[in-house]
mmCIF file with all atom_site columns, C-alpha atoms in Angstrom:
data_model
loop_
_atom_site.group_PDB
_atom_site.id
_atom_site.type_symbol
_atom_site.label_atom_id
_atom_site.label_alt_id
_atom_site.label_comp_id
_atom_site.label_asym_id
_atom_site.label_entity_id
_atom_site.label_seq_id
_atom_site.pdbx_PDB_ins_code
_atom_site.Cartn_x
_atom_site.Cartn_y
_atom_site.Cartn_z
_atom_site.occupancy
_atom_site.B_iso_or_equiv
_atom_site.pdbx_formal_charge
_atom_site.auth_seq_id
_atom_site.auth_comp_id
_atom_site.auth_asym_id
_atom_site.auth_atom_id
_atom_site.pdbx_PDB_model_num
ATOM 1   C CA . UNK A 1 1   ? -166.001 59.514 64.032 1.00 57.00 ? 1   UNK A CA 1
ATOM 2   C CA . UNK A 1 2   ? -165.600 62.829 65.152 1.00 54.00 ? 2   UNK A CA 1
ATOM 3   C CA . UNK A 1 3   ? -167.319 65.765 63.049 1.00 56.00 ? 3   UNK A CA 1
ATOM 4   C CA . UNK A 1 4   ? -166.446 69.100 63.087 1.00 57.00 ? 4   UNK A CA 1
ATOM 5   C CA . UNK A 1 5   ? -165.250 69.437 66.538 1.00 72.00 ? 5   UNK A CA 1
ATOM 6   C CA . UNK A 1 6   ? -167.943 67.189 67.773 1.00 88.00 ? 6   UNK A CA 1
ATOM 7   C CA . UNK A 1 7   ? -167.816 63.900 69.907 1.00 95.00 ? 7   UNK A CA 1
ATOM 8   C CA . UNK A 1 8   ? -168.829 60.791 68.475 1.00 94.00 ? 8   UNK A CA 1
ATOM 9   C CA . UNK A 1 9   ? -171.713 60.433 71.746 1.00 96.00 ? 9   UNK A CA 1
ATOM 10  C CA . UNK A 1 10  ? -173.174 63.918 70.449 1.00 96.00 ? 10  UNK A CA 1
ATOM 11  C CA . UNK A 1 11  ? -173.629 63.008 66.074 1.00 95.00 ? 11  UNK A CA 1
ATOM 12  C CA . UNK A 1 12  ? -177.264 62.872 65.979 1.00 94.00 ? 12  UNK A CA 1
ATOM 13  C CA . UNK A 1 13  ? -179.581 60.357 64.917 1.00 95.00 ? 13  UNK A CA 1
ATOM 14  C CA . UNK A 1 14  ? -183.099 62.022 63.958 1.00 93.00 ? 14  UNK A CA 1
ATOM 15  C CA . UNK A 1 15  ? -182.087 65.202 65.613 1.00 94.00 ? 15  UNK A CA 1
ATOM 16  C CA . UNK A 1 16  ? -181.535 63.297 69.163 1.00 96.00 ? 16  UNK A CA 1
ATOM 17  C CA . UNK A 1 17  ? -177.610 62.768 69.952 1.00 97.00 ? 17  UNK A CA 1
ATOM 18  C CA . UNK A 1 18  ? -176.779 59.506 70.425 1.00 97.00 ? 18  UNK A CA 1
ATOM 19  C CA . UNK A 1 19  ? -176.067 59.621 74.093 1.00 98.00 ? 19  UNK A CA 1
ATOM 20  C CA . UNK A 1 20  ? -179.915 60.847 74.658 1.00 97.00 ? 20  UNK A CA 1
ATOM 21  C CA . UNK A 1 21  ? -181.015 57.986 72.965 1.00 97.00 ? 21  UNK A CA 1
ATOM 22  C CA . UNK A 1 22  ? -179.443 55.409 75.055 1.00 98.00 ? 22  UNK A CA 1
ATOM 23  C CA . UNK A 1 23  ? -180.238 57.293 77.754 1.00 97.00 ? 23  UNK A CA 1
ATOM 24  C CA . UNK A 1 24  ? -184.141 58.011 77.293 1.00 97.00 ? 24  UNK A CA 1
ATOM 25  C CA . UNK A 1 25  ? -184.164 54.033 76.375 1.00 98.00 ? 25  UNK A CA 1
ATOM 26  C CA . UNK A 1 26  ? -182.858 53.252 79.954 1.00 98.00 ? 26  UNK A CA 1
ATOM 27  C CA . UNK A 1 27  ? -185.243 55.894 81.769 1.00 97.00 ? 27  UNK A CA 1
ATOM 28  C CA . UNK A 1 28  ? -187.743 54.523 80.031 1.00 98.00 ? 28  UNK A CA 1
ATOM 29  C CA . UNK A 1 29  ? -187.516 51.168 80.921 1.00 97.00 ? 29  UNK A CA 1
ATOM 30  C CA . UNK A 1 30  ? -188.340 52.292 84.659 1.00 97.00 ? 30  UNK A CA 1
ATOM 31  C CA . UNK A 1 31  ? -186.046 49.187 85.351 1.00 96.00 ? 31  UNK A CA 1
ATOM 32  C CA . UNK A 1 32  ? -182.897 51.214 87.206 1.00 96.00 ? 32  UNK A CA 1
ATOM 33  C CA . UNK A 1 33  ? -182.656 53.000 90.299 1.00 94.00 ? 33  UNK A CA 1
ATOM 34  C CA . UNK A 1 34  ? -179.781 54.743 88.966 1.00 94.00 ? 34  UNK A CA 1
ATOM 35  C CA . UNK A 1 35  ? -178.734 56.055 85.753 1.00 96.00 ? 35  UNK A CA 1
ATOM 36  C CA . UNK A 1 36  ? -175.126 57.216 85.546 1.00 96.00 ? 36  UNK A CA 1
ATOM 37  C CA . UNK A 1 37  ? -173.236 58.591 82.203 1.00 96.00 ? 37  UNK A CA 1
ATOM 38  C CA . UNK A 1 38  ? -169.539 57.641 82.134 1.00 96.00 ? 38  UNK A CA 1
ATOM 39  C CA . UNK A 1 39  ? -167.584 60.101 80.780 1.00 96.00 ? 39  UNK A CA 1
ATOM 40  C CA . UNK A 1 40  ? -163.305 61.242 80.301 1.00 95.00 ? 40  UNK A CA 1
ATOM 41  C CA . UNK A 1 41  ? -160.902 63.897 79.432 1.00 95.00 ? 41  UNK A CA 1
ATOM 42  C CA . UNK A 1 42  ? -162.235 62.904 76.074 1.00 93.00 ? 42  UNK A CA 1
ATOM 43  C CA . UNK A 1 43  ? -165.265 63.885 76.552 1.00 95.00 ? 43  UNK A CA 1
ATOM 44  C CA . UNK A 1 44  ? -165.634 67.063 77.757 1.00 96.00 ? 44  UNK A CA 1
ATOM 45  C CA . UNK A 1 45  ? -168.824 68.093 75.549 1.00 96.00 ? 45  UNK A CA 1
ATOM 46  C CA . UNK A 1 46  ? -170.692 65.443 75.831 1.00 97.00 ? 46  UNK A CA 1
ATOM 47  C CA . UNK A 1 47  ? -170.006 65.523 80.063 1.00 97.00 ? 47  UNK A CA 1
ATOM 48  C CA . UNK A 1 48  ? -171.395 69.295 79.546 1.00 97.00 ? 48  UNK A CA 1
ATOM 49  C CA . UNK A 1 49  ? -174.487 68.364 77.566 1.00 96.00 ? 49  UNK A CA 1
ATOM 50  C CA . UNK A 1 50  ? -175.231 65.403 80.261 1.00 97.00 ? 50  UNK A CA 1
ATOM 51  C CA . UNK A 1 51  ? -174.656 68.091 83.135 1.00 96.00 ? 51  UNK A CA 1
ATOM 52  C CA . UNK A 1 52  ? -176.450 70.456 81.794 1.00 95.00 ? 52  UNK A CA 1
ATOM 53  C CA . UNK A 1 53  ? -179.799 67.993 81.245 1.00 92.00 ? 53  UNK A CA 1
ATOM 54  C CA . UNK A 1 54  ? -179.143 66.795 85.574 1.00 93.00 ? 54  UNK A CA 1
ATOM 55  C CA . UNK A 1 55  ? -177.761 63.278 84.582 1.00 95.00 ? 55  UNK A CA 1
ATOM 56  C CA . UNK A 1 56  ? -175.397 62.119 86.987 1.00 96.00 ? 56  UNK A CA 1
ATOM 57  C CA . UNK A 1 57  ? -171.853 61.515 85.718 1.00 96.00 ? 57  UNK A CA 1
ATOM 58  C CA . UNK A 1 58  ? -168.858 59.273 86.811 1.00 95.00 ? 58  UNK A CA 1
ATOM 59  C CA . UNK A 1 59  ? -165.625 60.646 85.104 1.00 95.00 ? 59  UNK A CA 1
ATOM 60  C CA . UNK A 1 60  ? -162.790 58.062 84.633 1.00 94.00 ? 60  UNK A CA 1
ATOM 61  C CA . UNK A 1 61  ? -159.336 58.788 83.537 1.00 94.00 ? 61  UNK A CA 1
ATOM 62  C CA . UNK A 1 62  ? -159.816 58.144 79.577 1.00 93.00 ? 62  UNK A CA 1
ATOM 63  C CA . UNK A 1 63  ? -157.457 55.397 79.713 1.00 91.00 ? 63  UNK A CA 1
ATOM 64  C CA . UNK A 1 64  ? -159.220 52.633 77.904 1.00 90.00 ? 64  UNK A CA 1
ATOM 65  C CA . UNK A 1 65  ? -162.313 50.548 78.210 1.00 88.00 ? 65  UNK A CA 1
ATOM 66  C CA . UNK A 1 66  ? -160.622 48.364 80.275 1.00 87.00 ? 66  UNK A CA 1
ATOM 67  C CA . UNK A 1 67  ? -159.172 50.062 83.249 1.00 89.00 ? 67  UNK A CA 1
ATOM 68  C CA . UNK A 1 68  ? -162.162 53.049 82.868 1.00 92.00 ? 68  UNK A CA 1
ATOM 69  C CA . UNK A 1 69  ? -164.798 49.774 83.567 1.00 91.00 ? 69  UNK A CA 1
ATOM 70  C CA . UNK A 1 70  ? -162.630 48.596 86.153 1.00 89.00 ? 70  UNK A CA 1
ATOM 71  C CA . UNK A 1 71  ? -162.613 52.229 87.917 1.00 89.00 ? 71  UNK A CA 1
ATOM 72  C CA . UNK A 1 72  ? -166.581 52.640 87.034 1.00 92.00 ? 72  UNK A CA 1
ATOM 73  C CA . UNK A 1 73  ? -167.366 48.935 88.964 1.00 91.00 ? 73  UNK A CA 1
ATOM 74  C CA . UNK A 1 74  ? -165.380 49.562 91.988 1.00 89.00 ? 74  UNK A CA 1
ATOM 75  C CA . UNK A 1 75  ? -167.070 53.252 92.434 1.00 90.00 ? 75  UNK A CA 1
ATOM 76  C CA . UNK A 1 76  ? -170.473 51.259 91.706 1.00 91.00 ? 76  UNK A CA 1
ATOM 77  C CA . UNK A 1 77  ? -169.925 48.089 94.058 1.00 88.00 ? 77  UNK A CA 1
ATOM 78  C CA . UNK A 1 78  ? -172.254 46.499 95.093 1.00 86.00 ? 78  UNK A CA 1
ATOM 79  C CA . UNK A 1 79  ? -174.568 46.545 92.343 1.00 87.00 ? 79  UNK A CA 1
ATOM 80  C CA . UNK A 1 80  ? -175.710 44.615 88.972 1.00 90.00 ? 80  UNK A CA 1
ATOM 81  C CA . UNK A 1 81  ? -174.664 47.167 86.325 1.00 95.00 ? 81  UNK A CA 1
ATOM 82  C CA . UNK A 1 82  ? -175.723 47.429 82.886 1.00 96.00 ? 82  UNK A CA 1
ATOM 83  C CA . UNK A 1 83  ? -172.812 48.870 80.904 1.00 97.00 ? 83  UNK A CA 1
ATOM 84  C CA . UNK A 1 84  ? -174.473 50.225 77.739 1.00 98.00 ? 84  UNK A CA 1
ATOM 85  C CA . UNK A 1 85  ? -172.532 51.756 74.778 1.00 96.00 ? 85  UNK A CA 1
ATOM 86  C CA . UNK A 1 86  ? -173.724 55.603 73.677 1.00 96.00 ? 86  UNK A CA 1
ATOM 87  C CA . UNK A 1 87  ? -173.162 53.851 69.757 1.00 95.00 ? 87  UNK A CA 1
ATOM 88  C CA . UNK A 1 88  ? -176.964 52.243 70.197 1.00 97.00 ? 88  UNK A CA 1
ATOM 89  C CA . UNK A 1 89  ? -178.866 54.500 68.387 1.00 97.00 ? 89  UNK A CA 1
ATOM 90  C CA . UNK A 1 90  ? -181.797 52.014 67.631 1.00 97.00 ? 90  UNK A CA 1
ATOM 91  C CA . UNK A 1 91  ? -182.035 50.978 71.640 1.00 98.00 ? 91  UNK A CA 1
ATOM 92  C CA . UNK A 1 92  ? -185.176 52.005 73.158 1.00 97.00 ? 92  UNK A CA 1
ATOM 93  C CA . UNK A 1 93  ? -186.901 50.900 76.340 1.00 98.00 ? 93  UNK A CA 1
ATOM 94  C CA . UNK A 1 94  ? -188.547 48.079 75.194 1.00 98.00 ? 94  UNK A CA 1
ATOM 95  C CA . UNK A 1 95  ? -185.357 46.113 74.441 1.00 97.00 ? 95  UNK A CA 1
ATOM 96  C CA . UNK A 1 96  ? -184.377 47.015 77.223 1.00 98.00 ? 96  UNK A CA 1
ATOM 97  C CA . UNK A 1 97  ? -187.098 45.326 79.354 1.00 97.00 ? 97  UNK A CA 1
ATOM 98  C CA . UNK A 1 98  ? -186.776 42.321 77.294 1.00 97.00 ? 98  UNK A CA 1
ATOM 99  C CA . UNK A 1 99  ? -183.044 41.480 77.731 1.00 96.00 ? 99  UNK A CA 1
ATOM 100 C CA . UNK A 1 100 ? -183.580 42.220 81.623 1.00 95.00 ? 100 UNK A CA 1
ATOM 101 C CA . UNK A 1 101 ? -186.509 39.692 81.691 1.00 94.00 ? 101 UNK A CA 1
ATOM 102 C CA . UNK A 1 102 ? -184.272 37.289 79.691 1.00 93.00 ? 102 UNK A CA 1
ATOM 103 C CA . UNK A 1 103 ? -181.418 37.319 82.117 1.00 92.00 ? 103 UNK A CA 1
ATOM 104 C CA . UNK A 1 104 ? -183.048 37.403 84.899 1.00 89.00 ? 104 UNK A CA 1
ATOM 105 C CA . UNK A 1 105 ? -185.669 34.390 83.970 1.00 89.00 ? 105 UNK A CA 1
ATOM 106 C CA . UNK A 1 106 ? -181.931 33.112 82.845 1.00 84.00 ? 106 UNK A CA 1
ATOM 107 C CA . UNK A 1 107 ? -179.770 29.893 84.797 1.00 78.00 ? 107 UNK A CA 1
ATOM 108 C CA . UNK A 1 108 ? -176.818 32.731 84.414 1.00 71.00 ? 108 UNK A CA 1
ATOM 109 C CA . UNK A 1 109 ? -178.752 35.618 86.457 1.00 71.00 ? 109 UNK A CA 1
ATOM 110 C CA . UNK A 1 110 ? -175.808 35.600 89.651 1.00 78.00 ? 110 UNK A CA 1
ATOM 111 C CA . UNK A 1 111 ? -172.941 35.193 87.362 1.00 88.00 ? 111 UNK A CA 1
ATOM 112 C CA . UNK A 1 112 ? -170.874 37.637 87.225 1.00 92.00 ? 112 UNK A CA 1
ATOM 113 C CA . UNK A 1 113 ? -170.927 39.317 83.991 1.00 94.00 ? 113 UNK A CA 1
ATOM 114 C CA . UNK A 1 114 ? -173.265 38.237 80.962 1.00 95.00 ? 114 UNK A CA 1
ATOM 115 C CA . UNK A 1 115 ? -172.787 39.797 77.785 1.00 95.00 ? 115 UNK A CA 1
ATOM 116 C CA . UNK A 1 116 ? -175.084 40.402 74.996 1.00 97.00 ? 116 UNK A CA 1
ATOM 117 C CA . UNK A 1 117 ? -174.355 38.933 71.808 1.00 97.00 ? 117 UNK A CA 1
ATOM 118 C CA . UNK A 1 118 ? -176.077 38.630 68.066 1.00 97.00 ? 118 UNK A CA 1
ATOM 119 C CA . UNK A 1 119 ? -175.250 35.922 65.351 1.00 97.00 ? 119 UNK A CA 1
ATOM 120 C CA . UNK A 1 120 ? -172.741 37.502 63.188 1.00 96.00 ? 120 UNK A CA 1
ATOM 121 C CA . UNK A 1 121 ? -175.082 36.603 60.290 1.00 96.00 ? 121 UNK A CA 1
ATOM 122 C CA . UNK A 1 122 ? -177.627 38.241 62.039 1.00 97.00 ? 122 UNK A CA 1
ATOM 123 C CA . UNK A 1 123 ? -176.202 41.287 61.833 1.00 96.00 ? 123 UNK A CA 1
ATOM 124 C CA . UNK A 1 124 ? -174.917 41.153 58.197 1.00 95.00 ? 124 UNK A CA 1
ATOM 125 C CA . UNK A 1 125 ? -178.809 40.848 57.081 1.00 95.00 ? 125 UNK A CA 1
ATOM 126 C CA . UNK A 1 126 ? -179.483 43.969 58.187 1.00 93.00 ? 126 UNK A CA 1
ATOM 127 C CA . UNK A 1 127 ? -176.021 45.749 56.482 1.00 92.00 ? 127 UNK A CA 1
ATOM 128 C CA . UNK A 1 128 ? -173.843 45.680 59.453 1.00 92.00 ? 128 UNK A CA 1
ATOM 129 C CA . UNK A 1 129 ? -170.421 44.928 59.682 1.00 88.00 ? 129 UNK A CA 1
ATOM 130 C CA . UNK A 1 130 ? -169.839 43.967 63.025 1.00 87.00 ? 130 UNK A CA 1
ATOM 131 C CA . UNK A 1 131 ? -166.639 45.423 64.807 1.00 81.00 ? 131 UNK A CA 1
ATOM 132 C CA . UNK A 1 132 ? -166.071 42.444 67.808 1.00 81.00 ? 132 UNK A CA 1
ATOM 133 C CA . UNK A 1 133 ? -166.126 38.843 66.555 1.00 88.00 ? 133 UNK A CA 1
ATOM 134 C CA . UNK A 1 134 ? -166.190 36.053 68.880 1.00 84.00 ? 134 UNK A CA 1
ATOM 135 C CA . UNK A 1 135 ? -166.759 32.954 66.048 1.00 90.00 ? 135 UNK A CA 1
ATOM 136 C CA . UNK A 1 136 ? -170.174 32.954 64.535 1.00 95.00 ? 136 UNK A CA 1
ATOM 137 C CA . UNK A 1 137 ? -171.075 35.811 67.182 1.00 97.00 ? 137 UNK A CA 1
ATOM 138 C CA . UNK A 1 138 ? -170.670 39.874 67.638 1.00 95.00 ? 138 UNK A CA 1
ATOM 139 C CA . UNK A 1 139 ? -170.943 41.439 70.719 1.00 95.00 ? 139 UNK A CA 1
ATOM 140 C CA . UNK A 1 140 ? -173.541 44.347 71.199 1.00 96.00 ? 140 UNK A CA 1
ATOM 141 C CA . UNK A 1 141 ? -171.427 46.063 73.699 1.00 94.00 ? 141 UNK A CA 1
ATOM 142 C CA . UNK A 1 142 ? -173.758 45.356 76.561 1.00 97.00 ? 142 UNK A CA 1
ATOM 143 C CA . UNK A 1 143 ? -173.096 44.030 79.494 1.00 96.00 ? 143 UNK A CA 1
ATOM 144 C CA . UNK A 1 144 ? -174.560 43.144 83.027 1.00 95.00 ? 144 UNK A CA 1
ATOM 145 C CA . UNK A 1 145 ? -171.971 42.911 85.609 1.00 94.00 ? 145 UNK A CA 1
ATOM 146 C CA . UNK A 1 146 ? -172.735 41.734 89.427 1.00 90.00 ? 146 UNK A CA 1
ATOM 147 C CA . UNK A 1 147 ? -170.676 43.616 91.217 1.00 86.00 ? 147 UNK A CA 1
ATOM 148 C CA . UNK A 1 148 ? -170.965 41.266 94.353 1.00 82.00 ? 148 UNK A CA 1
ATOM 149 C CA . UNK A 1 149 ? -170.144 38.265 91.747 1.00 79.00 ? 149 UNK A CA 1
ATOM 150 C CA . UNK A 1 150 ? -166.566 40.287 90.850 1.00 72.00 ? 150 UNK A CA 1
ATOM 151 C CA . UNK A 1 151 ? -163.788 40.599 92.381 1.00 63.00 ? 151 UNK A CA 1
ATOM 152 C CA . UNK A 1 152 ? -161.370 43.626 93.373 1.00 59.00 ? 152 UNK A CA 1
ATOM 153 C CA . UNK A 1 153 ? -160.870 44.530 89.185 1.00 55.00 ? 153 UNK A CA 1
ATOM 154 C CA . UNK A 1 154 ? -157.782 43.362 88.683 1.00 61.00 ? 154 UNK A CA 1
ATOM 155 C CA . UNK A 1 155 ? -158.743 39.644 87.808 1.00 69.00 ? 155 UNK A CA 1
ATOM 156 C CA . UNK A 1 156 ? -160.826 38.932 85.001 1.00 75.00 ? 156 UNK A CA 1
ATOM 157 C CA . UNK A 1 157 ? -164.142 38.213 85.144 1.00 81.00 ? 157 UNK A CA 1
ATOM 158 C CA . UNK A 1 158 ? -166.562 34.946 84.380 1.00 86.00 ? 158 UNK A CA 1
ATOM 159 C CA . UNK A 1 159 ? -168.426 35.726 81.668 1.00 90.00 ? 159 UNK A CA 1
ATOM 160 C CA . UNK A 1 160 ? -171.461 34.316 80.290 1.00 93.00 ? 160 UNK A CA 1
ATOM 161 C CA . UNK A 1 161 ? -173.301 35.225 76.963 1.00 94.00 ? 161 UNK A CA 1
ATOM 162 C CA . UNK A 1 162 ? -176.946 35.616 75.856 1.00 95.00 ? 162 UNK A CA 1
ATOM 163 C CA . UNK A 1 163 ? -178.118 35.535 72.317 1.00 96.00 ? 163 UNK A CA 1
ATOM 164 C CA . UNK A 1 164 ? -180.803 38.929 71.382 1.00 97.00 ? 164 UNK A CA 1
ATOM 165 C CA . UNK A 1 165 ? -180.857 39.028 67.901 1.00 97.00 ? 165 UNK A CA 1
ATOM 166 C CA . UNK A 1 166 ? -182.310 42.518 67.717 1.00 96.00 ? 166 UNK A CA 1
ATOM 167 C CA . UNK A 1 167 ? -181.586 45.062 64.866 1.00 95.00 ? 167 UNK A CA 1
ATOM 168 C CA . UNK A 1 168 ? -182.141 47.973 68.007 1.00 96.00 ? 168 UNK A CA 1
ATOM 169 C CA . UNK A 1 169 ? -178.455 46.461 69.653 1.00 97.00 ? 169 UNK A CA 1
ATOM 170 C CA . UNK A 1 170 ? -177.209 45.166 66.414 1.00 96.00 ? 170 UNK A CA 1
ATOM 171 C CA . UNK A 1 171 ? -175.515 48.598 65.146 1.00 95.00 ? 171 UNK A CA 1
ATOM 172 C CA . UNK A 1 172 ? -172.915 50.409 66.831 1.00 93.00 ? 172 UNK A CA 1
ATOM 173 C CA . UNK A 1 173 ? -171.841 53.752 64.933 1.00 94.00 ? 173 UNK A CA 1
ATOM 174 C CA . UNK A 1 174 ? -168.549 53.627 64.648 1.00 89.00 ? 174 UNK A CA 1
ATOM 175 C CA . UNK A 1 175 ? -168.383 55.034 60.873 1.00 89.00 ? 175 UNK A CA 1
ATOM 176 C CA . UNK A 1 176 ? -170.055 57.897 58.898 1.00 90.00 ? 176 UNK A CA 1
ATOM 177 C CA . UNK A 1 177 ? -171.505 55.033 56.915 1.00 92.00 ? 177 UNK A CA 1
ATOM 178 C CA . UNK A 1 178 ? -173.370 53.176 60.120 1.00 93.00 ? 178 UNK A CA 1
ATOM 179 C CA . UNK A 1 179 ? -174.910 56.876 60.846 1.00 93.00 ? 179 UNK A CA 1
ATOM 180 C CA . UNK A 1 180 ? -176.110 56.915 57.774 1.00 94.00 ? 180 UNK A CA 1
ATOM 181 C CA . UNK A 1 181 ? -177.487 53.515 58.199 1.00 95.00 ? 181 UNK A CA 1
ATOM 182 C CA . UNK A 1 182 ? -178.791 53.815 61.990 1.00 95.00 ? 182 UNK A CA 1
ATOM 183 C CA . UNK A 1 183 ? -180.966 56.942 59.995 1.00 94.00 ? 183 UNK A CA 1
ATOM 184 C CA . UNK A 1 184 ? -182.325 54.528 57.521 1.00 94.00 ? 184 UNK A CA 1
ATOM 185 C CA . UNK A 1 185 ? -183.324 51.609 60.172 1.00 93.00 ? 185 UNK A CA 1
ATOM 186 C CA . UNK A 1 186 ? -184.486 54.116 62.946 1.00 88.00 ? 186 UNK A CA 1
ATOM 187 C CA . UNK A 1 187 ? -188.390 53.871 62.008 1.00 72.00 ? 187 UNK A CA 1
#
């Protein structure tokens, strides 16, 4: 996805880079006490944009979703942490607040991580081809992880699943074709 020398977090949607976006969806919510940006060697524009606007950063080593999450919980212990994707272009605040109500009005609110998921049908209503299939579901790339609920990192974790079918968590860019189409559904 990269353009011209530029990183996939910085392709704008409606003038605002994708990374803003998420982020002005979280601030918004006035539901953190902390927002960090998780950034790599990979990254090194978009960690200079984020610096340069005063949002705290947490650089990990680049080496894959995986072990980078594993590094970013440990740092973050003990705390429930929302891992968000910078590919949600149509996230904003209020979606935000809704899947925090749901999961924490939810039987699954201490487990340790709970992932948001959409019907895979869902999804394909609204022209999106969804990248990670579990059956009849896709996963939005959220995630809320309590830390005190994990262990050391190394282990893998219990996870739990919550339905939000939502168009705003439905599309992750990942092509120039789901850019163009975040454009179109971003009204």
């Amino acid at each position: 996805m990269k353009q011209v020398g530029l990183e996939k977090p910085l392709l704008k949607v409606d003038g605002i880079a994708m990374v803003e976006r998420v982020l002005l969806a979280l601030a918004d919510s006035d539901r953190f006490d902390r927002i960090v940006a998780v950034t790599s060697p990979n990254t090194p524009q978009t960690k200079e944009l984020l610096n340069s606007k005063g949002i705290e950063t947490i650089e990990t080593a680049g080496e894959g979703y995986s072990n980078d999450l594993s590094d970013l919980l440990s740092e973050l212990r003990p705390r429930r942490v929302m891992v968000v994707p910078c590919d949600l272009p149509l996230l904003n605040s209020q979606i935000v607040g809704e899947i925090l109500d749901l999961i924490d009005n939810s039987r699954h609110e201490q487990a340790p991580a709970i992932s948001i998921i959409l019907k895979k049908g869902f999804v394909e209503t609204i022209g999106v081809k969804p990248s990670v299939v579990l059956d009849e579901y896709c996963h939005s790339g959220i995630t809320i992880f309590n830390t005190r609920a994990t262990g050391t990192g190394t282990e893998p974790v219990e996870e739990r699943y919550l339905v939000v079918n939502r168009k705003e968590i439905a599309l992750n860019v990942n092509t120039q074709e789901e850019l163009e189409l975040a454009k179109k559904l971003l009204v």
